[in-house]
Short mmCIF file of C-alpha atoms and ligand atoms in Angstrom, two decimals:
data_model
loop_
_atom_site.label_atom_id
_atom_site.label_comp_id
_atom_site.label_asym_id
_atom_site.label_seq_id
_atom_site.Cartn_x
_atom_site.Cartn_y
_atom_site.Cartn_z
CA MET F 1 -69.79 62.37 -90.86
CA THR F 2 -66.64 62.77 -88.79
CA ASP F 3 -63.09 61.76 -89.87
CA PRO F 4 -63.84 61.42 -93.56
CA GLY F 5 -60.56 59.77 -94.42
CA VAL F 6 -58.48 60.52 -97.50
CA LEU F 7 -59.38 59.69 -101.13
CA TYR F 8 -56.88 59.57 -103.89
CA TYR F 9 -57.19 59.27 -107.63
CA LYS F 10 -53.94 57.60 -108.85
CA GLU F 11 -51.61 59.28 -106.34
CA ASP F 12 -53.26 62.64 -105.95
CA PRO F 13 -55.58 63.45 -103.07
CA VAL F 14 -59.18 64.19 -104.26
CA GLU F 15 -61.19 66.80 -102.30
CA ILE F 16 -64.33 64.73 -102.54
CA LEU F 17 -65.52 64.06 -99.06
CA LYS F 18 -64.24 66.80 -96.87
CA GLY F 19 -67.16 68.84 -95.34
CA GLY F 20 -68.85 70.86 -98.12
CA GLY F 21 -66.73 69.00 -100.69
CA ARG F 22 -67.94 68.15 -104.10
CA LEU F 23 -70.07 65.14 -103.62
CA PRO F 24 -70.69 64.29 -99.86
CA ILE F 25 -73.17 61.39 -99.98
CA SER F 26 -74.22 61.05 -96.36
CA ASN F 27 -77.30 58.77 -96.64
CA PHE F 28 -78.77 55.82 -98.52
CA GLY F 29 -81.81 57.83 -99.73
CA PRO F 30 -82.37 58.12 -103.49
CA ASN F 31 -79.84 60.52 -105.12
CA ASP F 32 -79.33 61.95 -108.60
CA TYR F 33 -76.92 59.22 -109.67
CA SER F 34 -79.02 56.20 -109.03
CA LEU F 35 -76.33 54.59 -106.96
CA VAL F 36 -78.78 53.18 -104.47
CA SER F 37 -82.06 52.03 -105.95
CA LYS F 38 -85.23 52.62 -104.10
CA ALA F 39 -85.58 48.98 -103.31
CA VAL F 40 -81.97 48.69 -101.89
CA SER F 41 -82.57 51.84 -99.88
CA GLU F 42 -85.75 50.34 -98.35
CA ASN F 43 -84.09 47.01 -97.73
CA LEU F 44 -81.14 48.76 -95.96
CA ALA F 45 -83.64 50.50 -93.71
CA GLN F 46 -85.29 47.19 -92.95
CA LEU F 47 -82.05 45.63 -91.53
CA ASP F 48 -81.45 45.34 -87.85
CA PRO F 49 -80.02 47.83 -86.97
CA SER F 50 -81.48 49.89 -89.67
CA ILE F 51 -79.01 51.46 -92.08
CA THR F 52 -79.78 54.98 -93.34
CA GLU F 53 -76.66 57.12 -92.89
CA THR F 54 -73.40 56.24 -94.61
CA THR F 55 -70.25 55.54 -92.67
CA PRO F 56 -67.05 57.25 -94.14
CA VAL F 57 -66.02 54.27 -96.19
CA GLN F 58 -69.45 53.98 -97.74
CA ALA F 59 -69.62 57.75 -98.52
CA ALA F 60 -66.21 57.36 -100.09
CA VAL F 61 -67.12 54.39 -102.25
CA PHE F 62 -70.39 56.16 -103.36
CA SER F 63 -68.34 59.19 -104.36
CA ILE F 64 -66.15 57.12 -106.46
CA GLU F 65 -69.14 55.45 -107.91
CA THR F 66 -70.69 58.83 -108.74
CA VAL F 67 -67.57 59.66 -110.78
CA HIS F 68 -67.96 56.40 -112.60
CA VAL F 69 -71.64 57.03 -113.42
CA MET F 70 -71.16 60.75 -114.34
CA HIS F 71 -68.24 60.13 -116.65
CA SER F 72 -69.16 56.65 -117.88
CA PHE F 73 -65.75 55.75 -116.46
CA GLN F 74 -64.35 52.73 -114.73
CA SER F 75 -61.39 52.25 -112.47
CA ASP F 76 -60.02 49.96 -109.91
CA MET F 77 -60.52 50.77 -106.23
CA LEU F 78 -58.71 50.13 -103.06
CA CYS F 79 -60.49 50.82 -99.76
CA VAL F 80 -58.61 50.33 -96.51
CA SER F 81 -60.72 51.00 -93.49
CA GLU F 82 -60.72 49.50 -89.95
CA ASN F 83 -62.75 46.42 -88.99
CA GLY F 84 -66.41 47.15 -88.36
CA SER F 85 -66.39 50.41 -90.36
CA GLY F 86 -69.09 49.08 -92.83
CA LYS F 87 -67.08 47.84 -95.74
CA THR F 88 -69.45 45.08 -96.65
CA ILE F 89 -72.35 47.45 -97.40
CA ALA F 90 -69.81 49.80 -98.94
CA TYR F 91 -69.11 47.18 -101.69
CA LEU F 92 -72.56 45.48 -101.77
CA VAL F 93 -74.22 48.59 -103.03
CA PRO F 94 -71.99 49.00 -106.11
CA VAL F 95 -72.12 45.21 -106.57
CA ILE F 96 -75.90 45.40 -106.79
CA ARG F 97 -75.74 48.50 -109.04
CA ALA F 98 -73.38 46.64 -111.38
CA ALA F 99 -75.46 43.54 -111.39
CA LEU F 100 -78.56 45.46 -112.23
CA SER F 101 -76.97 47.35 -115.11
CA ASN F 102 -75.36 44.08 -116.31
CA GLN F 103 -78.72 42.33 -116.29
CA MET F 104 -79.59 44.14 -119.52
CA LEU F 105 -76.66 42.41 -121.09
CA ALA F 106 -77.59 39.18 -119.52
CA ALA F 107 -79.27 37.78 -122.66
CA ASN F 108 -75.76 37.68 -124.28
CA ARG F 109 -74.02 36.46 -121.22
CA ARG F 110 -73.15 32.88 -120.54
CA GLY F 111 -71.73 33.25 -117.02
CA PRO F 112 -71.76 35.49 -113.96
CA GLY F 113 -71.72 39.30 -114.02
CA VAL F 114 -70.19 40.09 -110.70
CA LEU F 115 -67.94 38.08 -108.42
CA ILE F 116 -67.22 38.71 -104.71
CA PHE F 117 -64.27 36.83 -103.23
CA VAL F 118 -63.74 36.29 -99.49
CA PRO F 119 -61.12 34.10 -97.90
CA SER F 120 -63.38 31.90 -95.71
CA VAL F 121 -66.53 29.85 -95.82
CA GLU F 122 -68.07 31.80 -92.90
CA LYS F 123 -67.47 35.17 -94.40
CA ALA F 124 -68.90 33.95 -97.77
CA GLU F 125 -72.12 32.79 -95.89
CA ALA F 126 -72.38 36.01 -94.02
CA VAL F 127 -71.95 38.16 -97.15
CA HIS F 128 -74.41 36.02 -99.16
CA TYR F 129 -76.95 36.36 -96.34
CA THR F 130 -76.62 40.13 -96.28
CA LEU F 131 -76.78 40.30 -100.08
CA LEU F 132 -80.01 38.30 -100.13
CA GLN F 133 -81.50 40.71 -97.55
CA LEU F 134 -80.58 43.77 -99.72
CA THR F 135 -81.93 42.31 -103.00
CA VAL F 136 -85.27 40.99 -101.85
CA ASP F 137 -87.71 41.01 -104.85
CA MET F 138 -85.20 42.48 -107.27
CA GLY F 139 -84.97 39.54 -109.54
CA LEU F 140 -81.26 39.08 -109.29
CA LYS F 141 -79.81 35.61 -109.28
CA ILE F 142 -77.31 35.25 -106.55
CA GLU F 143 -75.18 32.18 -106.05
CA LEU F 144 -73.07 31.15 -103.11
CA LEU F 145 -69.97 29.33 -104.42
CA SER F 146 -68.48 28.14 -101.11
CA GLY F 147 -68.66 25.52 -98.44
CA ASN F 148 -71.11 22.68 -98.32
CA VAL F 149 -73.49 23.82 -101.05
CA ASP F 150 -74.34 21.87 -104.13
CA PHE F 151 -72.28 22.84 -107.18
CA ILE F 152 -74.23 25.26 -109.25
CA GLN F 153 -76.25 23.82 -112.14
CA ASN F 154 -76.91 26.97 -114.13
CA PRO F 155 -73.65 28.86 -114.78
CA LYS F 156 -75.43 32.01 -115.71
CA PHE F 157 -76.13 34.21 -112.68
CA ASP F 158 -75.85 37.83 -111.64
CA ILE F 159 -73.78 37.74 -108.53
CA GLY F 160 -71.49 35.01 -107.16
CA VAL F 161 -70.16 35.09 -103.56
CA CYS F 162 -67.11 32.90 -103.65
CA ASN F 163 -64.68 31.42 -101.30
CA ALA F 164 -61.31 32.18 -102.97
CA HIS F 165 -59.84 28.91 -101.67
CA GLU F 166 -62.41 26.91 -103.61
CA PHE F 167 -62.98 28.81 -106.74
CA GLU F 168 -60.21 27.26 -108.97
CA ILE F 169 -62.65 24.35 -109.64
CA TYR F 170 -65.12 26.67 -111.34
CA ILE F 171 -62.48 28.08 -113.63
CA ASN F 172 -61.27 24.68 -114.81
CA GLY F 173 -64.47 22.75 -114.54
CA THR F 174 -64.63 19.00 -113.76
CA ARG F 175 -66.99 16.13 -114.59
CA LYS F 176 -69.39 17.32 -111.87
CA VAL F 177 -68.68 21.06 -112.07
CA THR F 178 -69.60 23.21 -114.97
CA GLN F 179 -66.81 25.44 -116.05
CA LEU F 180 -67.77 29.07 -115.68
CA ASP F 181 -67.62 31.54 -118.59
CA LEU F 182 -66.11 34.63 -117.00
CA SER F 183 -66.00 36.81 -120.06
CA GLY F 184 -69.11 38.70 -118.89
CA VAL F 185 -67.80 39.52 -115.40
CA ARG F 186 -67.75 43.34 -115.10
CA LEU F 187 -66.84 43.74 -111.42
CA VAL F 188 -64.71 41.62 -109.06
CA VAL F 189 -64.60 42.51 -105.39
CA VAL F 190 -61.87 41.09 -103.15
CA ASP F 191 -62.81 41.45 -99.52
CA ASP F 192 -60.21 41.02 -96.78
CA ALA F 193 -57.60 41.65 -99.49
CA THR F 194 -54.57 41.56 -97.23
CA GLU F 195 -55.53 38.20 -95.85
CA SER F 196 -56.41 36.87 -99.33
CA LEU F 197 -53.26 38.04 -101.06
CA LYS F 198 -51.17 36.11 -98.57
CA TRP F 199 -52.13 33.05 -100.47
CA GLU F 200 -50.18 32.51 -103.65
CA HIS F 201 -53.04 30.50 -105.30
CA HIS F 202 -55.37 33.37 -104.64
CA VAL F 203 -53.08 35.83 -106.37
CA GLU F 204 -52.82 33.47 -109.32
CA LEU F 205 -56.62 33.13 -109.31
CA TYR F 206 -57.15 36.87 -109.53
CA GLN F 207 -54.49 37.24 -112.09
CA LYS F 208 -56.22 34.60 -114.18
CA ILE F 209 -59.57 36.35 -113.79
CA ARG F 210 -57.89 39.61 -114.94
CA THR F 211 -56.83 37.92 -118.14
CA LEU F 212 -60.23 36.24 -118.74
CA THR F 213 -62.41 39.33 -118.21
CA ARG F 214 -62.57 43.13 -118.63
CA ALA F 215 -63.68 43.48 -115.12
CA ARG F 216 -62.70 46.31 -112.72
CA PHE F 217 -61.27 45.11 -109.40
CA TYR F 218 -62.30 46.55 -105.99
CA PHE F 219 -60.06 45.54 -103.04
CA PHE F 220 -61.38 46.02 -99.55
CA SER F 221 -59.30 45.46 -96.44
CA SER F 222 -58.88 46.56 -92.87
CA THR F 223 -55.09 46.51 -93.02
CA MET F 224 -52.87 46.94 -96.06
CA GLU F 225 -49.29 46.09 -96.40
CA SER F 226 -47.60 46.87 -99.62
CA SER F 227 -46.91 43.62 -101.35
CA ASP F 228 -45.66 42.48 -104.73
CA ALA F 229 -48.85 40.37 -104.99
CA PHE F 230 -50.97 43.54 -104.70
CA HIS F 231 -48.80 45.42 -107.13
CA SER F 232 -49.16 42.66 -109.67
CA LEU F 233 -52.94 42.93 -109.51
CA PHE F 234 -53.87 46.59 -108.95
CA ASN F 235 -54.23 48.93 -111.91
CA TYR F 236 -52.33 51.94 -110.36
CA GLU F 237 -52.60 53.89 -113.61
CA ASN F 238 -56.38 54.08 -113.34
CA SER F 239 -57.44 53.69 -109.71
CA TYR F 240 -59.03 55.27 -106.70
CA CYS F 241 -57.60 54.62 -103.32
CA TYR F 242 -59.38 55.41 -100.02
CA LEU F 243 -57.60 55.23 -96.69
CA HIS F 244 -59.52 55.75 -93.49
CA GLY F 245 -58.05 56.49 -90.07
CA ASP F 246 -54.90 54.83 -88.81
CA THR F 247 -55.87 51.55 -90.29
CA ASN F 248 -52.84 49.64 -89.11
CA ALA F 249 -53.38 50.79 -85.56
CA ILE F 250 -54.80 48.87 -82.59
CA PRO F 251 -58.23 50.28 -81.52
CA ALA F 252 -57.86 52.92 -78.90
CA LYS F 253 -59.84 51.12 -76.18
CA VAL F 254 -57.91 47.81 -76.64
CA GLN F 255 -55.11 47.13 -74.21
CA THR F 256 -52.51 44.69 -75.44
CA VAL F 257 -50.45 42.68 -72.96
CA PHE F 258 -47.82 40.00 -73.52
CA TRP F 259 -47.35 37.02 -71.16
CA GLU F 260 -44.33 34.80 -71.14
CA ILE F 261 -44.90 31.10 -71.46
CA MET F 262 -42.51 28.16 -71.87
CA ILE F 263 -43.75 25.47 -74.18
CA SER F 264 -41.03 23.24 -72.85
CA HIS F 265 -42.47 23.21 -69.34
CA LEU F 266 -44.70 20.33 -68.36
CA PRO F 267 -48.34 21.27 -67.63
CA LEU F 268 -48.97 21.26 -63.88
CA VAL F 269 -52.72 21.90 -63.73
CA TYR F 270 -54.68 18.69 -63.78
CA VAL F 271 -58.00 17.02 -62.64
CA ASP F 272 -57.41 14.13 -60.24
CA GLU F 273 -59.53 10.95 -59.91
CA THR F 274 -61.86 12.63 -57.47
CA GLY F 275 -62.48 15.38 -60.03
CA LYS F 276 -60.62 18.00 -57.97
CA ILE F 277 -58.52 20.42 -59.90
CA ASN F 278 -54.99 20.58 -58.74
CA THR F 279 -52.97 23.60 -59.47
CA PHE F 280 -49.52 24.65 -58.27
CA PRO F 281 -48.60 27.36 -55.79
CA THR F 282 -47.61 30.10 -58.18
CA LEU F 283 -51.14 30.00 -59.69
CA ASP F 284 -52.43 31.54 -56.44
CA SER F 285 -50.01 34.46 -56.53
CA ASP F 286 -50.60 37.45 -58.76
CA PHE F 287 -47.21 37.15 -60.17
CA LEU F 288 -47.12 34.13 -62.43
CA LYS F 289 -43.76 32.72 -63.49
CA PRO F 290 -43.47 31.60 -67.17
CA CYS F 291 -45.26 28.25 -67.32
CA ASN F 292 -46.77 25.87 -69.81
CA PRO F 293 -49.29 27.66 -72.14
CA CYS F 294 -52.17 25.48 -71.07
CA ASP F 295 -51.53 26.31 -67.41
CA MET F 296 -51.30 29.96 -68.38
CA LEU F 297 -54.57 29.69 -70.20
CA TYR F 298 -56.29 28.19 -67.19
CA TYR F 299 -54.89 30.81 -64.99
CA ALA F 300 -55.96 33.64 -67.31
CA VAL F 301 -59.46 32.48 -67.87
CA ASN F 302 -60.18 31.10 -64.32
CA ARG F 303 -58.80 34.19 -62.46
CA ARG F 304 -60.88 36.61 -64.60
CA ARG F 305 -64.06 34.42 -64.23
CA GLU F 306 -63.69 34.39 -60.50
CA LYS F 307 -63.76 38.19 -60.43
CA LEU F 308 -65.98 38.85 -63.46
CA PRO F 309 -68.03 35.74 -64.25
CA ASN F 310 -69.60 37.33 -67.35
CA THR F 311 -66.32 37.84 -69.20
CA ARG F 312 -66.40 36.61 -72.73
CA PHE F 313 -63.21 35.11 -74.13
CA LEU F 314 -62.07 34.47 -77.71
CA ILE F 315 -58.98 32.24 -77.79
CA PHE F 316 -56.94 31.85 -81.00
CA ALA F 317 -55.12 28.63 -81.83
CA THR F 318 -53.11 28.02 -84.92
CA ASN F 319 -54.99 24.99 -86.05
CA ALA F 320 -58.16 23.02 -85.58
CA THR F 321 -56.50 20.21 -83.57
CA VAL F 322 -55.19 22.70 -80.98
CA ALA F 323 -58.53 24.41 -80.88
CA ASP F 324 -60.39 21.20 -80.24
CA PHE F 325 -57.76 20.16 -77.63
CA LEU F 326 -58.05 23.40 -75.70
CA ALA F 327 -61.90 23.41 -75.69
CA VAL F 328 -61.89 19.82 -74.24
CA LYS F 329 -59.24 20.63 -71.78
CA LEU F 330 -61.00 23.77 -70.48
CA LYS F 331 -64.29 21.75 -70.22
CA LYS F 332 -62.44 19.24 -68.08
CA LEU F 333 -61.23 22.05 -65.94
CA LYS F 334 -64.91 23.08 -65.41
CA ILE F 335 -64.75 26.02 -67.77
CA PRO F 336 -67.51 25.62 -70.36
CA ALA F 337 -65.84 26.21 -73.82
CA CYS F 338 -66.39 25.24 -77.36
CA ALA F 339 -64.33 25.17 -80.49
CA TYR F 340 -65.08 26.71 -83.87
CA HIS F 341 -63.01 26.03 -86.96
CA ASP F 342 -63.17 25.06 -90.61
CA ARG F 343 -62.54 21.32 -89.94
CA GLN F 344 -65.93 21.04 -88.30
CA ASN F 345 -69.02 20.42 -90.41
CA THR F 346 -71.35 23.37 -91.06
CA LYS F 347 -73.95 22.13 -88.53
CA GLU F 348 -71.46 21.63 -85.74
CA ARG F 349 -69.78 25.01 -86.41
CA LYS F 350 -73.10 26.80 -86.47
CA GLU F 351 -74.27 25.16 -83.15
CA ASN F 352 -71.01 26.15 -81.45
CA LEU F 353 -71.23 29.70 -82.65
CA ILE F 354 -74.75 30.04 -81.53
CA GLU F 355 -73.77 28.77 -78.04
CA PHE F 356 -71.23 31.56 -78.00
CA THR F 357 -73.41 34.31 -79.44
CA ASN F 358 -76.29 33.34 -77.14
CA ASP F 359 -73.84 33.63 -74.18
CA THR F 360 -74.49 29.94 -73.16
CA VAL F 361 -70.75 29.44 -73.37
CA LYS F 362 -68.39 32.25 -72.72
CA VAL F 363 -65.25 30.86 -74.04
CA LEU F 364 -64.80 30.16 -77.74
CA VAL F 365 -61.55 28.60 -79.05
CA THR F 366 -61.09 29.32 -82.73
CA THR F 367 -58.63 29.39 -85.62
CA GLU F 368 -58.48 32.31 -88.09
CA GLU F 369 -61.79 31.35 -89.53
CA LEU F 370 -63.82 33.51 -87.12
CA LEU F 371 -61.90 36.69 -87.78
CA ARG F 372 -63.96 37.57 -90.71
CA ARG F 373 -67.21 37.50 -88.76
CA ASP F 374 -68.73 40.13 -86.67
CA VAL F 375 -68.04 38.58 -83.27
CA GLN F 376 -69.93 40.38 -80.66
CA ASN F 377 -69.11 41.52 -77.10
CA VAL F 378 -65.85 39.85 -76.65
CA ASP F 379 -63.95 41.19 -73.61
CA ILE F 380 -60.65 39.26 -73.81
CA VAL F 381 -58.78 37.87 -76.68
CA ILE F 382 -56.11 35.33 -75.98
CA ASN F 383 -53.49 34.65 -78.58
CA PHE F 384 -52.69 31.13 -77.23
CA ASP F 385 -50.61 30.74 -80.37
CA MET F 386 -48.62 33.71 -81.43
CA PRO F 387 -50.01 35.30 -84.68
CA LEU F 388 -47.34 34.93 -87.28
CA SER F 389 -47.89 38.12 -89.08
CA TYR F 390 -48.51 41.62 -87.64
CA ALA F 391 -51.52 41.98 -89.90
CA THR F 392 -53.13 38.86 -88.26
CA PHE F 393 -52.32 40.29 -84.82
CA LEU F 394 -54.16 43.52 -85.74
CA HIS F 395 -57.14 41.56 -87.17
CA ARG F 396 -57.38 39.81 -83.81
CA CYS F 397 -57.12 43.10 -81.98
CA HIS F 398 -59.95 44.43 -84.17
CA CYS F 399 -62.21 41.56 -83.14
CA VAL F 400 -62.67 43.54 -79.94
CA GLY F 401 -62.87 47.26 -79.05
CA ARG F 402 -65.72 47.62 -81.61
CA ASN F 403 -67.91 50.61 -81.00
CA GLY F 404 -65.34 51.95 -78.45
CA LYS F 405 -65.79 49.07 -75.99
CA LYS F 406 -62.90 48.31 -73.66
CA ALA F 407 -61.04 45.03 -74.21
CA ILE F 408 -57.82 43.24 -73.58
CA VAL F 409 -55.71 41.22 -76.02
CA VAL F 410 -53.32 38.85 -74.13
CA THR F 411 -50.56 37.30 -76.30
CA PHE F 412 -48.58 34.32 -75.01
CA ILE F 413 -45.03 34.37 -76.04
CA ASP F 414 -42.27 31.84 -75.75
CA LYS F 415 -39.27 33.92 -76.32
CA MET F 416 -37.09 30.78 -76.18
CA THR F 417 -38.74 29.25 -79.21
CA LYS F 418 -36.52 28.10 -81.99
CA LYS F 419 -39.02 28.38 -84.76
CA ILE F 420 -37.68 31.02 -87.09
CA GLU F 421 -41.10 32.41 -88.18
CA THR F 422 -42.21 32.72 -84.63
CA ARG F 423 -39.05 34.52 -83.63
CA GLN F 424 -39.62 36.78 -86.63
CA ALA F 425 -43.17 37.49 -85.53
CA ILE F 426 -41.94 38.33 -82.00
CA ALA F 427 -39.33 40.67 -83.43
CA THR F 428 -41.90 42.47 -85.46
CA LEU F 429 -44.32 42.72 -82.58
CA VAL F 430 -41.61 44.26 -80.37
CA GLN F 431 -40.60 46.68 -83.08
CA LYS F 432 -44.14 47.84 -83.61
CA THR F 433 -45.10 48.08 -79.88
CA PRO F 434 -44.55 51.48 -78.04
CA LYS F 435 -41.49 51.12 -75.79
CA GLU F 436 -43.46 51.69 -72.68
CA ASP F 437 -45.78 48.75 -73.48
CA ILE F 438 -42.98 46.18 -73.98
CA PRO F 439 -42.81 43.90 -70.95
CA PRO F 440 -39.39 43.41 -69.30
CA PHE F 441 -39.08 39.90 -70.55
CA LEU F 442 -39.12 41.10 -74.17
CA LYS F 443 -36.99 44.26 -73.68
CA ASN F 444 -33.80 42.64 -74.82
CA PHE F 445 -35.43 40.12 -77.26
CA SER F 446 -33.27 39.49 -80.24
CA PHE F 447 -34.20 37.50 -83.27
CA PHE F 448 -30.83 35.83 -83.20
CA LYS F 449 -30.07 35.05 -79.56
CA THR F 450 -31.52 31.70 -79.08
CA LEU F 451 -30.72 30.66 -82.66
CA HIS F 452 -27.05 31.45 -82.01
CA ARG F 453 -27.10 29.61 -78.70
CA THR F 454 -28.52 26.53 -80.40
CA SER F 455 -26.02 26.56 -83.18
CA SER F 456 -22.96 27.17 -80.97
N1 ATP I 1 -74.23 52.83 -92.43
C1 ATP I 1 -74.36 52.05 -91.40
N2 ATP I 1 -75.07 52.45 -90.32
C2 ATP I 1 -75.20 51.62 -89.23
N3 ATP I 1 -74.59 50.43 -89.10
C3 ATP I 1 -73.88 50.00 -90.11
C4 ATP I 1 -73.70 50.78 -91.26
N4 ATP I 1 -72.97 50.09 -92.19
C5 ATP I 1 -72.64 48.88 -91.60
N5 ATP I 1 -73.19 48.84 -90.33
C6 ATP I 1 -73.13 47.77 -89.39
O1 ATP I 1 -71.79 47.83 -88.85
C7 ATP I 1 -71.33 46.47 -88.59
C8 ATP I 1 -69.96 46.21 -89.26
O2 ATP I 1 -70.07 46.30 -90.59
P1 ATP I 1 -69.17 45.36 -91.58
O3 ATP I 1 -69.11 43.98 -91.12
O4 ATP I 1 -69.55 45.71 -92.97
O5 ATP I 1 -67.72 46.00 -91.29
P2 ATP I 1 -66.40 45.74 -92.04
O6 ATP I 1 -65.74 47.01 -92.31
O7 ATP I 1 -66.62 44.86 -93.29
O8 ATP I 1 -65.69 44.94 -90.90
P3 ATP I 1 -64.63 43.66 -91.10
O9 ATP I 1 -63.36 44.26 -91.64
O10 ATP I 1 -64.55 43.14 -89.79
O11 ATP I 1 -65.32 42.65 -92.07
C9 ATP I 1 -72.39 45.51 -89.09
O12 ATP I 1 -73.09 44.99 -88.05
C10 ATP I 1 -73.24 46.38 -90.02
O13 ATP I 1 -74.61 45.97 -90.07
#
């Protein structure tokens, strides 16, 4: 196990994982602490690919769990580890352990025992699916509280996989929805914590659950920015914190580039009555002047496909309408593309995703929704719309470059924009980018420049 990361209890580093340290747990085989039951260990081995050895984040979590078991002790946990490092299994194993030990108390319980919160329908479905695979024949009752599923009828279950956006209804109850009794919840996992805590109503939700239960909270995230929301939820006095690698860094094999666009320019690429695509002269030169983002997108995708037809693109748009518009526009320009976002119904979304994963379509236009999924083999990410937070930018960078694969992230930037939040995002991006990687058009970017010009 290379690069073990650092584990802290409260604020002090704990020598728990370093080579030869106290409790290095490097595999999912049976161990003295019953962290992984035989059934879970076998189910993990059955997965494709088979899971037998722990990744650093998994080893860290199991070490913490060992302390919990040995000393009949409970604490909060924060795990920050990059995308694709195995956080899902890292928390599902303790979730299953907690649910199994909770089962003995189930007779007295009137509600769920463990809750997992994720910030999107897609991620909830993916986590639910993995959980079902890991708990085959274990007699645990697992519910998906997210998306287009029927509202649960029996409020007593062992593990709930919940979409934090939709959970409020289960706390308050309605005529159709049974209010959940959360007093028996012993463990709450918040996945993609940075993303989730951006939403005020998620923070309120977790605070409420804190007051209704005696649960410990495990937060998992691939980036972590210190925030008041997090401080208000996390029990610093009694907590483990695990940090792996440079979690707020762009993956080593990912090249980030910034292209200047001008939203105010009219699009010049169009399909005429004969079906011919008309471009404009600069599209044929390697140096492209700032142009309309749709033209720039066509240029980026088309040029690359001419040279490398198998290139797979993931394009990010801010909202569903823009994503649909771009997919249609690309199709008209003879570039097969499909959209994927949370305004589509489940069937449509699944079909589009399958087209992309099967490689039938090589261009997928999406909103944030897809970030939480394991998107495979993407070569180029295009930020058609500028991500408004650096954490989102990092998340998008982490969609590629998994397993050391080379990739490019292209971000379209209109430095003349008057939108304050976009200017703020550009300023942050410039500040965080190494000097040598900042393109000339952004070298003298100032948050105030255009704003001043407008107001004067
Ligand atoms: N111990 C392991 N050995 C081999 N493969 C693993 C192991 N743990 C997880 N994986 C695989 O690694 C991939 C990424 O795992 P996972 O989605 O849990 O990462 P993550 O850290 O949660 O990423 P994200 O932050 O993007 O959600 C999955 O395909 C998973 O099956």
